[in-house]
């Protein structure tokens, strides 16, 4: 029924009568600004590939995966990687990248990303907070404003891969990032889930969100997929795939399952210490899984560019 | 007489309101909300659950109510009863969706409008406890819920975290949110605190250990206890079963029962 908050009919369609949002939509408050779009396009001109990391569900490992994807891609020193954290209320990326306490610096050309390595830059709301107790208690419009600033005012430079870590859900942050990045080409979304139905039921919504906003899906990662006891080596399904896990869901939606990653206590430890799990536990089955997944994402992005070049 | 009826708030018959919060997603807010409701029900209490997670409503499935519909009455929406005895009632956006996989892609203002309705327009009747389950963060849902509930003087908030620093980091911010909104913090729960292998009984701290307890100590907030990872609990949630009734010997049971007991104590203190 709802024509969509971004549509030209927003607030004006018959279905809008009685909707509490009607006045806001009709006032055009949510319509994209063409001048803004042009400005963003210019600023992000040097970005070759953009990958969004999404999930309908919280706590499944989006930030963990985003951080490891960034490390994995930046292992190739010839590539320039940027990690943008748009989880404004719960910014986990600074801690995971070992950048807690860092602040954003301004220069003539805008905000500088905080660099972990020479070829790996990070931006997060976390860098704008002066104390770990500071809460960002903002409603949607203000969050959208900051996301726009992250894209417009940060001096990203030439980037091979822009990875965007998101909060859980299908709300302001997600609508905004898709809207603002429409100025740039988004290669696609990587969707993270855990095996149980409680997660999948939220993740299906996220998949539908992607379809709704025409965002291609690179594939799904099933995280926390089984646990092998370090003592007796028996496997336990702590988050049981009672409805077939990500595998079944991917079949139903006809999307790729990029891989399954088992639980490993070292992952949480590395994240807490701001170190790359891939470097700290190179032999872990989880590391193997992550590396395979990262490679598949890289291949997907390369294929895309190849297709684009063919068209040109 | 009719004027009196229309002015009598739908929350007038609710004795205690408590919120379940976390800055962090996926730590077990909905799990703790449902298990608390079940435990309180087993103590003879009438409990309502208000699920204000509009994008990811988990409560209906956890109580096997995902196929239910809501109906309207004169005072608003009739909440869904999850049991024959009508001791647990529930309101969630999950019941308003045409298809369960439909995404609720709403910006803040629209979410705020629905939350106000959820707080004011659900005909809860008489309840001992109304548990409000929230999504992660400190944004529209939280601000609107607190604003709408403030006149009814909630008992307070239970904050859920997992042991690791990344979670605790977000929960610190939620504590700030509570302070700024004048919300009493009933205590912190450290969830997913250790996993005991069902085969060999070895305990592995998959998500680290101790962060929640440390945070409670550091901030002077009561510590309500550690709840371990328990595959029987996860399975119960998947199937919408009553874990408290069916698995009293399972590893998470005593911790959950303890949390419910603490809540009962605090509630009886408020009543005095």
XYZ file of C-alpha atoms in Angstrom:
584
model
C 0.000 0.000 0.000
C 2.655 2.475 1.040
C 4.172 3.964 -2.126
C 7.511 4.208 -0.398
C 8.949 7.139 1.499
C 11.350 7.978 -1.303
C 8.817 7.876 -4.132
C 7.320 10.937 -5.814
C 3.941 9.768 -4.539
C 5.161 9.807 -0.933
C 2.490 11.388 1.236
C 0.229 12.001 -1.732
C -1.118 8.569 -2.573
C -4.534 7.351 -1.474
C -2.883 4.808 0.818
C -1.162 7.647 2.680
C -4.398 8.881 4.257
C -4.168 8.396 7.991
C -0.551 7.332 8.003
C 1.231 9.136 10.846
C 4.089 9.852 8.458
C 1.934 11.523 5.823
C 2.831 15.126 6.516
C 6.522 14.358 6.630
C 6.478 12.480 3.343
C 4.318 15.071 1.603
C 6.707 17.812 2.692
C 9.330 16.085 0.602
C 11.545 15.697 3.637
C 12.643 12.301 2.475
C 13.119 13.015 -1.230
C 16.767 12.817 -2.380
C 18.413 16.104 -3.295
C 19.949 16.103 -6.803
C 22.629 18.633 -5.876
C 23.631 16.484 -2.921
C 23.771 13.402 -5.104
C 26.127 15.172 -7.488
C 28.362 16.264 -4.608
C 28.576 12.710 -3.282
C 29.272 11.307 -6.718
C 32.206 13.676 -7.054
C 33.587 12.881 -3.611
C 33.349 9.128 -4.110
C 34.670 9.142 -7.646
C 37.804 7.272 -6.646
C 35.975 4.286 -5.121
C 36.226 1.187 -7.316
C 34.242 -1.392 -5.342
C 31.690 -1.015 -2.546
C 30.444 -3.864 -0.381
C 27.735 -3.474 2.268
C 27.716 -5.896 5.212
C 24.146 -6.355 6.391
C 21.956 -8.501 8.591
C 18.411 -8.206 9.798
C 19.624 -9.684 13.089
C 21.894 -8.183 15.715
C 24.950 -9.882 17.134
C 25.564 -12.335 14.287
C 29.014 -11.041 13.441
C 28.624 -8.193 10.951
C 31.340 -6.018 12.482
C 33.582 -9.018 13.091
C 33.216 -9.993 9.445
C 33.634 -6.429 8.163
C 36.866 -6.057 10.122
C 38.239 -9.370 8.854
C 37.158 -8.610 5.285
C 39.040 -5.325 5.528
C 42.171 -7.042 6.891
C 41.896 -9.794 4.309
C 41.622 -7.428 1.360
C 44.341 -5.126 2.711
C 46.777 -8.042 2.913
C 47.438 -7.192 -0.721
C 49.514 -4.065 -0.192
C 48.757 -2.821 -3.686
C 45.089 -2.435 -2.750
C 43.670 0.542 -0.843
C 40.900 -0.486 1.538
C 38.427 1.662 3.475
C 36.157 0.483 6.273
C 33.176 2.710 7.061
C 31.190 1.948 10.218
C 27.687 3.423 10.050
C 26.472 1.836 13.289
C 26.127 5.152 15.061
C 24.637 3.961 18.356
C 26.816 0.886 18.744
C 30.096 1.520 16.878
C 32.165 -1.639 17.374
C 34.725 -1.162 14.608
C 37.226 1.081 16.441
C 37.741 -1.499 19.182
C 37.934 -4.388 16.731
C 40.554 -2.624 14.637
C 42.648 -1.666 17.678
C 41.787 2.009 17.212
C 39.909 2.720 20.420
C 40.532 6.228 21.663
C 41.516 7.575 18.266
C 39.910 10.800 17.146
C 39.074 12.180 13.734
C 41.445 14.820 12.357
C 40.385 17.561 10.020
C 42.481 18.840 7.173
C 41.975 21.160 4.225
C 40.577 18.316 2.172
C 38.117 17.126 4.827
C 38.100 14.533 7.622
C 40.963 12.074 7.596
C 40.181 8.403 8.020
C 42.088 6.718 10.840
C 44.676 4.391 9.368
C 45.381 0.914 10.735
C 47.852 0.220 7.970
C 48.994 2.485 5.180
C 46.467 0.888 2.907
C 43.631 0.411 5.401
C 41.646 3.444 6.597
C 38.684 3.444 8.979
C 35.869 5.861 9.801
C 33.357 5.426 12.615
C 31.106 7.457 14.901
C 33.210 5.925 17.659
C 36.016 8.332 16.746
C 33.761 11.281 17.459
C 33.061 10.254 21.047
C 35.432 11.392 23.779
C 34.576 8.762 26.391
C 33.590 5.085 26.220
C 30.487 5.986 28.215
C 29.287 8.598 25.730
C 25.996 7.540 24.185
C 24.722 8.759 20.830
C 21.055 9.202 21.637
C 19.859 10.401 18.271
C 16.711 10.018 16.258
C 16.818 9.010 12.616
C 17.286 12.361 10.842
C 20.382 13.224 12.849
C 21.884 9.788 12.204
C 21.250 10.269 8.486
C 23.070 13.586 8.626
C 26.178 11.991 10.083
C 26.164 9.212 7.511
C 26.007 11.801 4.761
C 28.962 13.603 6.348
C 30.929 10.375 6.444
C 30.495 10.078 2.707
C 30.814 13.741 1.784
C 33.392 15.122 4.203
C 35.834 12.258 4.596
C 38.861 12.463 2.326
C 38.758 8.854 1.196
C 40.985 9.322 -1.840
C 41.434 6.473 -4.323
C 39.998 3.268 -2.886
C 39.887 -0.215 -4.334
C 37.382 -1.507 -1.755
C 34.952 0.431 0.426
C 33.414 -1.856 3.041
C 30.391 -0.495 4.911
C 29.488 -2.073 8.246
C 25.873 -1.487 9.276
C 23.733 -1.828 12.410
C 21.055 -4.547 12.455
C 17.667 -3.765 10.947
C 16.048 -2.135 7.950
C 15.698 1.484 8.970
C 17.185 4.942 8.625
C 20.820 3.916 8.342
C 20.094 1.315 5.686
C 17.782 3.468 3.602
C 20.214 6.356 3.812
C 23.345 4.452 2.870
C 21.638 2.892 -0.151
C 20.262 6.286 -1.159
C 23.545 8.161 -0.734
C 25.627 5.443 -2.351
C 23.335 5.319 -5.371
C 25.676 8.039 -6.605
C 28.368 5.380 -6.611
C 28.056 1.845 -7.855
C 27.476 -0.680 -5.043
C 28.822 -4.090 -6.023
C 26.492 -5.755 -3.573
C 25.643 -6.820 -0.080
C 27.095 -9.596 2.042
C 24.465 -10.807 4.470
C 25.499 -12.346 7.761
C 23.391 -14.773 9.754
C 23.650 -17.478 12.380
C 22.037 -20.898 11.775
C 18.931 -20.675 13.936
C 15.448 -19.708 12.767
C 15.292 -16.799 15.233
C 18.082 -15.211 13.146
C 16.887 -16.387 9.755
C 13.449 -14.864 10.243
C 15.077 -11.440 10.541
C 17.565 -12.116 7.758
C 14.809 -12.987 5.279
C 13.453 -9.497 5.898
C 16.877 -8.077 5.094
C 16.974 -10.059 1.847
C 13.579 -8.634 0.951
C 14.872 -5.170 1.816
C 17.728 -5.703 -0.658
C 15.255 -6.740 -3.335
C 13.061 -3.745 -2.556
C 15.905 -1.246 -2.977
C 17.447 -3.194 -5.864
C 20.663 -3.967 -4.020
C 22.429 -7.053 -5.461
C 23.262 -9.759 -2.958
C 26.779 -11.159 -3.222
C 25.856 -13.929 -0.825
C 25.216 -15.076 2.729
C 27.710 -16.012 5.454
C 26.526 -18.427 8.144
C 28.439 -17.498 11.264
C 28.627 -19.363 14.614
C 28.016 -22.535 12.631
C 28.744 -25.268 15.141
C 31.273 -25.527 17.946
C 33.980 -28.146 18.335
C 34.891 -28.773 21.959
C 38.648 -28.226 22.316
C 38.834 -31.114 24.783
C 36.761 -33.959 23.376
C 36.452 -32.687 19.776
C 32.716 -33.392 19.687
C 30.584 -30.891 17.806
C 27.679 -29.044 19.445
C 25.106 -26.978 17.609
C 24.780 -24.156 20.084
C 22.601 -22.192 17.653
C 20.745 -25.080 16.025
C 19.685 -24.873 12.351
C 16.199 -26.159 13.157
C 14.806 -24.956 9.821
C 17.751 -25.881 7.614
C 20.070 -23.001 8.434
C 21.423 -20.550 5.903
C 21.800 -23.319 3.352
C 18.050 -23.902 3.061
C 17.311 -20.182 3.143
C 19.777 -19.525 0.309
C 18.210 -22.285 -1.753
C 14.773 -20.789 -1.215
C 15.902 -17.317 -2.239
C 18.259 -18.519 -4.955
C 21.278 -16.687 -3.543
C 24.828 -17.860 -2.840
C 25.915 -19.324 0.447
C 29.432 -17.896 0.620
C 30.456 -20.117 3.497
C 29.939 -21.338 7.052
C 32.189 -20.224 9.900
C 32.381 -22.251 13.124
C 32.552 -20.711 16.615
C 36.074 -20.217 17.897
C 36.751 -18.585 21.282
C 39.803 -16.911 19.783
C 37.600 -14.785 17.489
C 36.044 -12.878 20.370
C 39.417 -12.507 22.062
C 41.073 -11.085 18.952
C 38.178 -8.665 18.452
C 38.417 -7.498 22.045
C 42.151 -6.951 21.651
C 41.761 -5.164 18.338
C 43.839 -7.725 16.471
C 43.120 -9.577 13.252
C 41.890 -13.087 14.075
C 43.196 -14.214 10.686
C 46.749 -13.323 11.759
C 46.429 -14.514 15.340
C 44.937 -17.934 14.540
C 46.032 -18.791 10.992
C 45.390 -22.519 11.491
C 41.872 -22.262 12.851
C 39.088 -23.836 10.741
C 37.287 -20.511 11.171
C 40.205 -18.683 9.543
C 40.083 -21.089 6.618
C 36.380 -20.416 6.169
C 36.797 -16.659 6.405
C 39.624 -16.674 3.863
C 37.567 -18.692 1.384
C 34.649 -16.333 1.794
C 36.846 -13.262 1.344
C 38.268 -14.744 -1.826
C 34.808 -15.384 -3.221
C 33.857 -11.763 -2.530
C 36.988 -10.557 -4.268
C 36.212 -12.719 -7.279
C 32.659 -11.383 -7.387
C 33.936 -7.789 -7.394
C 36.548 -8.527 -10.063
C 33.935 -10.160 -12.263
C 31.775 -7.080 -11.946
C 34.513 -4.780 -13.112
C 35.256 -7.099 -15.968
C 31.617 -6.967 -17.015
C 31.568 -3.202 -16.757
C 34.711 -2.893 -18.830
C 33.212 -5.169 -21.446
C 30.249 -2.815 -21.753
C 32.565 0.178 -22.163
C -19.362 6.958 32.881
C -18.206 6.786 29.246
C -15.899 9.760 29.760
C -14.223 7.947 32.643
C -13.745 4.841 30.517
C -12.134 6.688 27.640
C -9.765 8.434 30.023
C -8.725 5.287 31.855
C -5.374 4.446 30.415
C -4.666 1.012 29.033
C -1.701 0.809 31.410
C -3.717 1.637 34.525
C -4.025 -2.036 35.476
C -0.312 -2.786 35.066
C 1.474 -3.004 38.412
C 5.104 -3.055 37.301
C 6.742 -2.120 34.015
C 10.227 -3.291 33.264
C 12.404 -2.792 30.218
C 14.997 -5.144 28.811
C 17.778 -3.159 27.170
C 21.231 -3.508 25.699
C 23.304 -1.261 23.556
C 24.406 -4.390 21.711
C 22.488 -6.604 19.332
C 22.193 -10.354 19.631
C 23.092 -10.642 23.327
C 19.827 -12.200 24.403
C 17.351 -9.410 25.178
C 14.397 -11.255 23.689
C 15.588 -14.504 25.238
C 15.809 -12.929 28.691
C 12.453 -11.180 28.188
C 10.656 -14.413 27.363
C 12.369 -16.509 30.019
C 11.648 -13.861 32.627
C 7.987 -13.849 31.545
C 7.807 -17.647 31.790
C 9.497 -17.693 35.195
C 7.227 -14.965 36.544
C 4.228 -16.848 35.187
C 5.348 -19.939 37.057
C 5.446 -17.811 40.200
C 1.767 -17.166 39.662
C 2.055 -13.736 38.055
C 0.156 -12.338 35.073
C 2.651 -11.021 32.555
C 2.468 -8.992 29.374
C 5.287 -8.575 26.864
C 5.508 -5.541 24.630
C 7.941 -6.137 21.763
C 9.052 -2.761 20.390
C 11.657 -4.214 18.043
C 9.930 -3.187 14.825
C 12.581 -4.414 12.367
C 13.391 -7.739 14.010
C 10.470 -8.881 16.213
C 11.594 -12.138 17.811
C 9.133 -12.660 20.660
C 6.190 -14.276 18.815
C 8.229 -17.253 17.600
C 9.906 -17.684 20.995
C 6.449 -18.230 22.502
C 5.031 -20.201 19.571
C 2.609 -17.376 18.767
C 3.907 -16.467 15.324
C 0.728 -17.485 13.541
C -1.591 -15.456 15.752
C -3.598 -12.413 14.749
C -4.454 -9.340 16.751
C -7.976 -8.024 17.117
C -9.383 -4.647 17.945
C -11.697 -3.802 20.820
C -13.123 -0.515 22.110
C -9.986 0.396 24.009
C -7.596 -0.556 21.223
C -5.727 -3.731 20.352
C -6.336 -6.953 22.191
C -2.950 -8.526 22.962
C -2.311 -12.106 21.906
C -2.503 -14.687 24.681
C 0.191 -17.303 24.303
C -1.379 -19.817 26.659
C -4.793 -21.252 27.525
C -4.707 -19.824 31.033
C -4.211 -16.310 29.580
C -1.336 -15.642 31.941
C 1.050 -14.331 29.286
C -0.088 -11.787 26.707
C 1.981 -10.291 23.929
C 2.000 -7.429 21.477
C 4.462 -7.266 18.598
C 4.656 -5.808 15.122
C 5.121 -9.419 14.076
C 1.336 -9.801 14.362
C 0.661 -6.879 12.044
C 2.732 -8.075 9.112
C 0.915 -9.600 6.169
C 3.774 -11.957 5.452
C 6.392 -12.917 8.055
C 9.270 -12.131 5.689
C 7.989 -8.624 4.956
C 10.638 -6.090 5.907
C 9.484 -3.105 7.940
C 11.496 -0.471 6.141
C 10.502 2.581 8.110
C 12.353 5.712 9.065
C 12.245 7.046 12.598
C 9.053 9.145 12.538
C 6.912 6.244 11.392
C 8.469 3.937 13.983
C 7.811 6.517 16.697
C 4.159 6.751 15.762
C 3.652 3.009 16.069
C 5.528 2.786 19.347
C 3.290 5.468 20.857
C 0.316 3.402 19.758
C 1.800 0.228 21.165
C 2.275 1.869 24.535
C -1.107 3.584 24.677
C -3.469 1.479 22.623
C -3.024 -2.117 23.749
C -5.774 -3.240 26.135
C -3.541 -5.083 28.604
C -6.104 -5.284 31.392
C -4.701 -6.230 34.779
C -1.086 -7.364 34.769
C 1.479 -7.928 37.501
C 4.323 -7.237 35.072
C 4.674 -5.677 31.653
C 8.046 -6.543 30.122
C 9.164 -4.277 27.295
C 11.642 -5.907 24.918
C 13.675 -3.472 22.825
C 15.951 -3.556 19.770
C 19.656 -2.749 20.216
C 20.787 0.868 20.293
C 19.856 4.231 21.740
C 17.670 5.697 19.030
C 14.086 6.323 17.996
C 12.543 3.204 19.525
C 14.258 3.783 22.863
C 13.617 7.505 23.073
C 9.961 7.111 22.110
C 9.371 4.161 24.405
C 10.876 5.958 27.389
C 8.892 9.110 26.666
C 5.648 7.179 26.394
C 6.298 5.087 29.511
C 7.602 7.838 31.760
C 4.177 8.859 33.182
C 3.693 5.254 34.332
C 6.920 5.176 36.365
C 8.588 1.973 35.175
C 10.186 -0.252 37.815
C 13.414 -0.056 35.842
C 15.591 -1.709 33.244
C 17.489 -4.962 33.029
C 20.593 -4.602 30.883
C 21.842 -7.637 28.993
C 25.381 -8.117 27.766
C 27.669 -10.933 26.682
C 31.027 -11.189 28.489
C 33.260 -9.722 25.784
C 34.562 -6.172 25.697
C 32.898 -5.372 22.371
C 29.463 -5.977 23.952
C 30.274 -4.311 27.239
C 31.387 -1.252 25.265
C 27.892 -0.786 23.891
C 26.201 -1.546 27.204
C 28.164 1.233 28.886
C 26.475 3.589 26.442
C 23.096 2.110 27.296
C 23.800 2.825 30.962
C 24.390 6.441 29.991
C 21.059 6.393 28.170
C 19.378 5.120 31.337
C 21.014 7.830 33.408
C 20.006 10.550 30.961
C 16.407 9.356 30.779
C 16.086 8.828 34.528
C 15.592 5.080 34.109
C 16.433 3.007 37.165
C 18.811 0.145 36.370
C 17.659 -3.034 38.109
C 20.827 -4.828 37.131
C 23.098 -6.348 34.505
C 22.830 -9.891 33.155
C 25.920 -11.502 31.636
C 24.469 -13.851 29.003
C 26.225 -16.521 26.900
C 28.690 -16.757 29.773
C 30.536 -19.990 29.117
C 29.545 -23.192 27.380
C 29.625 -26.557 29.091
C 30.190 -29.302 26.547
C 27.336 -31.809 26.886
C 29.725 -34.619 25.932
C 32.638 -34.083 28.306
C 31.534 -31.218 30.619
C 34.526 -29.057 29.682
C 33.636 -25.380 30.021
C 34.790 -23.111 27.179
C 34.398 -19.345 27.378
C 33.394 -18.897 23.763
C 32.508 -15.230 24.159
C 35.051 -14.583 26.899
C 34.052 -14.259 30.576
C 33.526 -11.706 33.290
C 32.878 -8.520 31.309
C 29.314 -8.105 32.538
C 30.207 -8.680 36.163
C 33.112 -6.238 35.911
C 30.893 -3.611 34.348
C 28.381 -3.984 37.167
C 31.128 -3.589 39.752
C 32.702 -0.651 37.925
C 29.410 1.224 37.622
C 27.902 0.292 40.979
C 24.922 -1.412 39.389
C 23.530 -4.722 40.763
C 24.807 -7.858 39.044
C 21.944 -10.243 38.351
C 24.103 -13.180 37.332
C 25.727 -15.149 34.526
C 23.592 -17.217 32.168
C 25.559 -19.902 30.318
C 25.129 -20.906 26.669
C 22.636 -23.750 26.779
C 21.696 -25.645 23.602
C 18.456 -26.782 25.257
C 17.528 -23.134 25.792
C 18.343 -22.300 22.145
C 16.283 -25.276 21.016
C 13.350 -24.242 23.239
C 13.423 -20.738 21.784
C 13.439 -22.111 18.251
C 10.396 -24.232 18.958
C 8.551 -21.803 21.204
C 8.652 -24.211 24.154
C 8.463 -23.358 27.847
C 12.111 -23.894 28.858
C 11.421 -22.990 32.492
C 8.774 -25.710 32.771
C 10.422 -28.380 30.646
C 14.136 -28.155 31.475
C 14.548 -27.286 35.168
C 17.818 -29.253 35.299
C 19.371 -27.558 32.293
C 22.419 -25.352 32.819
C 20.704 -22.006 32.200
C 17.713 -22.692 34.454
C 19.025 -21.687 37.854
C 20.517 -18.428 36.554
C 17.231 -17.480 34.886
C 15.214 -18.423 37.972
C 17.524 -16.269 40.080
C 16.999 -13.243 37.827
C 13.230 -13.651 38.101
C 13.523 -13.890 41.877
C 15.506 -10.638 42.015
C 12.865 -8.910 39.928
C 10.123 -10.136 42.251
C 12.024 -8.765 45.241
C 12.528 -5.362 43.609
C 8.886 -5.250 42.561
C 7.670 -5.953 46.074
C 9.921 -3.145 47.326
C 8.348 -0.726 44.840
C 4.861 -1.719 45.927
C 5.564 -0.758 49.514
